[in-house]
PDB file of C-alpha atoms in Angstrom:
ATOM      1  CA  GLN A  10      23.714  87.655  87.642  1.00 86.00           C
ATOM      2  CA  VAL A  11      26.169  90.549  87.748  1.00 92.00           C
ATOM      3  CA  GLN A  12      26.344  93.419  85.298  1.00 95.00           C
ATOM      4  CA  LEU A  13      28.857  96.235  84.833  1.00 97.00           C
ATOM      5  CA  VAL A  14      27.759  99.333  82.941  1.00 97.00           C
ATOM      6  CA  GLU A  15      30.187 102.085  81.923  1.00 97.00           C
ATOM      7  CA  SER A  16      29.304 105.661  81.044  1.00 97.00           C
ATOM      8  CA  GLY A  17      30.977 108.998  80.515  1.00 98.00           C
ATOM      9  CA  GLY A  18      32.873 108.436  77.299  1.00 97.00           C
ATOM     10  CA  GLY A  19      32.755 110.852  74.406  1.00 97.00           C
ATOM     11  CA  LEU A  20      34.685 113.249  72.227  1.00 98.00           C
ATOM     12  CA  VAL A  21      37.122 115.658  73.871  1.00 98.00           C
ATOM     13  CA  GLN A  22      39.858 117.942  72.590  1.00 98.00           C
ATOM     14  CA  PRO A  23      43.489 117.298  73.489  1.00 98.00           C
ATOM     15  CA  GLY A  24      44.164 118.691  76.941  1.00 98.00           C
ATOM     16  CA  GLY A  25      40.582 118.187  77.989  1.00 98.00           C
ATOM     17  CA  SER A  26      39.035 116.006  80.679  1.00 98.00           C
ATOM     18  CA  LEU A  27      36.492 113.249  80.991  1.00 98.00           C
ATOM     19  CA  ARG A  28      35.156 111.266  83.920  1.00 98.00           C
ATOM     20  CA  LEU A  29      34.172 107.657  83.358  1.00 98.00           C
ATOM     21  CA  SER A  30      31.852 105.774  85.659  1.00 98.00           C
ATOM     22  CA  CYS A  31      31.162 102.071  86.028  1.00 98.00           C
ATOM     23  CA  VAL A  32      28.328 100.700  88.124  1.00 98.00           C
ATOM     24  CA  ALA A  33      28.164  97.079  89.204  1.00 97.00           C
ATOM     25  CA  SER A  34      24.725  95.648  89.860  1.00 95.00           C
ATOM     26  CA  GLY A  35      23.058  92.329  90.472  1.00 94.00           C
ATOM     27  CA  SER A  36      23.718  89.513  92.874  1.00 90.00           C
ATOM     28  CA  ILE A  37      26.752  91.022  94.614  1.00 93.00           C
ATOM     29  CA  PHE A  38      28.072  90.030  98.011  1.00 92.00           C
ATOM     30  CA  SER A  39      31.363  91.875  97.859  1.00 93.00           C
ATOM     31  CA  ILE A  40      33.718  93.493  95.353  1.00 95.00           C
ATOM     32  CA  ASN A  41      37.465  93.153  95.596  1.00 93.00           C
ATOM     33  CA  ALA A  42      39.483  94.829  92.867  1.00 95.00           C
ATOM     34  CA  MET A  43      37.976  97.147  90.299  1.00 97.00           C
ATOM     35  CA  ALA A  44      39.901  98.331  87.293  1.00 98.00           C
ATOM     36  CA  TRP A  45      39.838 100.193  84.012  1.00 98.00           C
ATOM     37  CA  TYR A  46      41.345  98.800  80.836  1.00 98.00           C
ATOM     38  CA  ARG A  47      41.466 100.268  77.359  1.00 98.00           C
ATOM     39  CA  GLN A  48      41.856  98.979  73.860  1.00 98.00           C
ATOM     40  CA  ALA A  49      42.754 101.072  70.852  1.00 97.00           C
ATOM     41  CA  PRO A  50      42.238  99.823  67.282  1.00 95.00           C
ATOM     42  CA  GLY A  51      44.893  97.300  66.344  1.00 96.00           C
ATOM     43  CA  LYS A  52      46.284  97.143  69.863  1.00 97.00           C
ATOM     44  CA  GLU A  53      45.922  94.766  72.770  1.00 97.00           C
ATOM     45  CA  ARG A  54      43.765  95.589  75.742  1.00 97.00           C
ATOM     46  CA  GLU A  55      45.881  97.194  78.451  1.00 98.00           C
ATOM     47  CA  LEU A  56      45.450  97.965  82.108  1.00 98.00           C
ATOM     48  CA  VAL A  57      44.953 101.664  82.792  1.00 98.00           C
ATOM     49  CA  ALA A  58      44.322 101.706  86.539  1.00 98.00           C
ATOM     50  CA  ARG A  59      43.284  99.372  89.340  1.00 98.00           C
ATOM     51  CA  ILE A  60      41.946  99.997  92.813  1.00 97.00           C
ATOM     52  CA  THR A  61      41.752  97.608  95.753  1.00 95.00           C
ATOM     53  CA  SER A  62      41.448  98.018  99.489  1.00 91.00           C
ATOM     54  CA  GLY A  63      45.223  98.175  99.500  1.00 92.00           C
ATOM     55  CA  GLY A  64      45.573 101.074  97.141  1.00 96.00           C
ATOM     56  CA  THR A  65      45.828 102.003  93.497  1.00 98.00           C
ATOM     57  CA  ASN A  66      48.165 101.403  90.609  1.00 97.00           C
ATOM     58  CA  TYR A  67      48.402 103.015  87.211  1.00 98.00           C
ATOM     59  CA  ALA A  68      49.937 102.433  83.833  1.00 98.00           C
ATOM     60  CA  ASP A  69      53.030 104.591  83.423  1.00 98.00           C
ATOM     61  CA  SER A  70      51.424 106.354  80.467  1.00 98.00           C
ATOM     62  CA  VAL A  71      48.614 107.805  82.609  1.00 98.00           C
ATOM     63  CA  LYS A  72      50.342 108.470  85.928  1.00 98.00           C
ATOM     64  CA  GLY A  73      49.774 112.018  87.086  1.00 98.00           C
ATOM     65  CA  ARG A  74      46.904 112.540  84.650  1.00 98.00           C
ATOM     66  CA  PHE A  75      44.311 109.880  85.540  1.00 98.00           C
ATOM     67  CA  THR A  76      42.804 109.129  88.931  1.00 98.00           C
ATOM     68  CA  ILE A  77      40.825 106.024  89.832  1.00 98.00           C
ATOM     69  CA  SER A  78      38.419 106.074  92.748  1.00 98.00           C
ATOM     70  CA  ARG A  79      35.458 104.067  93.989  1.00 97.00           C
ATOM     71  CA  ASP A  80      32.272 104.425  95.949  1.00 96.00           C
ATOM     72  CA  ASN A  81      31.840 101.131  97.765  1.00 92.00           C
ATOM     73  CA  ALA A  82      28.338 101.956  98.912  1.00 94.00           C
ATOM     74  CA  GLU A  83      27.260 102.448  95.294  1.00 95.00           C
ATOM     75  CA  ASN A  84      29.416  99.639  93.792  1.00 96.00           C
ATOM     76  CA  THR A  85      30.847 102.245  91.459  1.00 97.00           C
ATOM     77  CA  VAL A  86      34.334 102.915  90.161  1.00 98.00           C
ATOM     78  CA  TYR A  87      35.382 106.163  88.497  1.00 98.00           C
ATOM     79  CA  LEU A  88      38.203 107.210  86.237  1.00 98.00           C
ATOM     80  CA  GLN A  89      38.982 110.905  86.139  1.00 98.00           C
ATOM     81  CA  MET A  90      41.017 111.595  83.038  1.00 98.00           C
ATOM     82  CA  ASN A  91      42.779 114.946  82.720  1.00 98.00           C
ATOM     83  CA  SER A  92      45.205 116.356  80.168  1.00 98.00           C
ATOM     84  CA  LEU A  93      43.961 113.887  77.607  1.00 98.00           C
ATOM     85  CA  LYS A  94      46.149 113.093  74.632  1.00 98.00           C
ATOM     86  CA  PRO A  95      45.247 111.654  71.230  1.00 97.00           C
ATOM     87  CA  GLU A  96      46.973 108.422  72.244  1.00 97.00           C
ATOM     88  CA  ASP A  97      44.461 108.020  75.089  1.00 98.00           C
ATOM     89  CA  ALA A  98      41.707 107.422  72.541  1.00 98.00           C
ATOM     90  CA  ALA A  99      40.330 103.917  72.943  1.00 98.00           C
ATOM     91  CA  VAL A 100      37.396 101.896  74.147  1.00 98.00           C
ATOM     92  CA  TYR A 101      37.583 101.893  77.931  1.00 98.00           C
ATOM     93  CA  TYR A 102      36.401  98.820  79.801  1.00 98.00           C
ATOM     94  CA  CYS A 103      35.607  98.375  83.434  1.00 98.00           C
ATOM     95  CA  ASN A 104      36.217  95.119  85.237  1.00 96.00           C
ATOM     96  CA  ALA A 105      35.622  93.915  88.736  1.00 97.00           C
ATOM     97  CA  ASN A 106      36.455  90.877  90.817  1.00 96.00           C
ATOM     98  CA  ILE A 107      33.133  90.080  92.463  1.00 95.00           C
ATOM     99  CA  LEU A 108      31.942  87.536  95.005  1.00 94.00           C
ATOM    100  CA  ASN A 109      28.267  87.028  94.313  1.00 87.00           C
ATOM    101  CA  ALA A 110      25.505  86.100  96.697  1.00 83.00           C
ATOM    102  CA  HIS A 111      25.992  82.416  95.859  1.00 86.00           C
ATOM    103  CA  ASN A 112      29.596  82.532  97.062  1.00 86.00           C
ATOM    104  CA  TYR A 113      30.915  82.368  93.502  1.00 88.00           C
ATOM    105  CA  ASN A 114      33.917  84.559  92.718  1.00 91.00           C
ATOM    106  CA  ALA A 115      34.506  85.733  89.175  1.00 94.00           C
ATOM    107  CA  LEU A 116      35.891  88.541  87.040  1.00 95.00           C
ATOM    108  CA  TYR A 117      33.263  90.559  85.214  1.00 96.00           C
ATOM    109  CA  TRP A 118      33.620  93.007  82.321  1.00 97.00           C
ATOM    110  CA  GLY A 119      31.529  95.871  81.079  1.00 97.00           C
ATOM    111  CA  GLU A 120      30.694  96.484  77.429  1.00 97.00           C
ATOM    112  CA  GLY A 121      33.019  99.463  77.134  1.00 97.00           C
ATOM    113  CA  THR A 122      32.700 103.166  76.478  1.00 98.00           C
ATOM    114  CA  GLN A 123      34.398 105.006  73.624  1.00 98.00           C
ATOM    115  CA  VAL A 124      36.811 107.839  74.350  1.00 98.00           C
ATOM    116  CA  THR A 125      37.878 109.946  71.380  1.00 98.00           C
ATOM    117  CA  VAL A 126      40.529 112.645  71.732  1.00 98.00           C
ATOM    118  CA  SER A 127      40.688 114.896  68.719  1.00 95.00           C
ATOM    119  CA  SER A 128      40.710 118.547  67.747  1.00 93.00           C
TER     120      SER A 128
END
């Protein structure tokens, strides 16, 4: 069984920064892509950033402000969020494309972490 656990969300003022973390654990053989999504109330879940062995890609709305990175040894993906805006407020979800020890490949999601941007 594979589990993703996010942390690092919270309340921050506009212009502030937060760093989200997501740790994958369990029966993992290898991890391909890891990504961050977000969902604001009344809106659809949207891709924020994705990282693979080939590089990274970002939503236009966060380019230049957010940075995704990963620690392969720790099965962890990070999202550094700078210059936060009220419109960045959402529940942020981690996902990962994981090949488990039983040679089964699947996409896993975390439970989400709340980010609130308000003065």
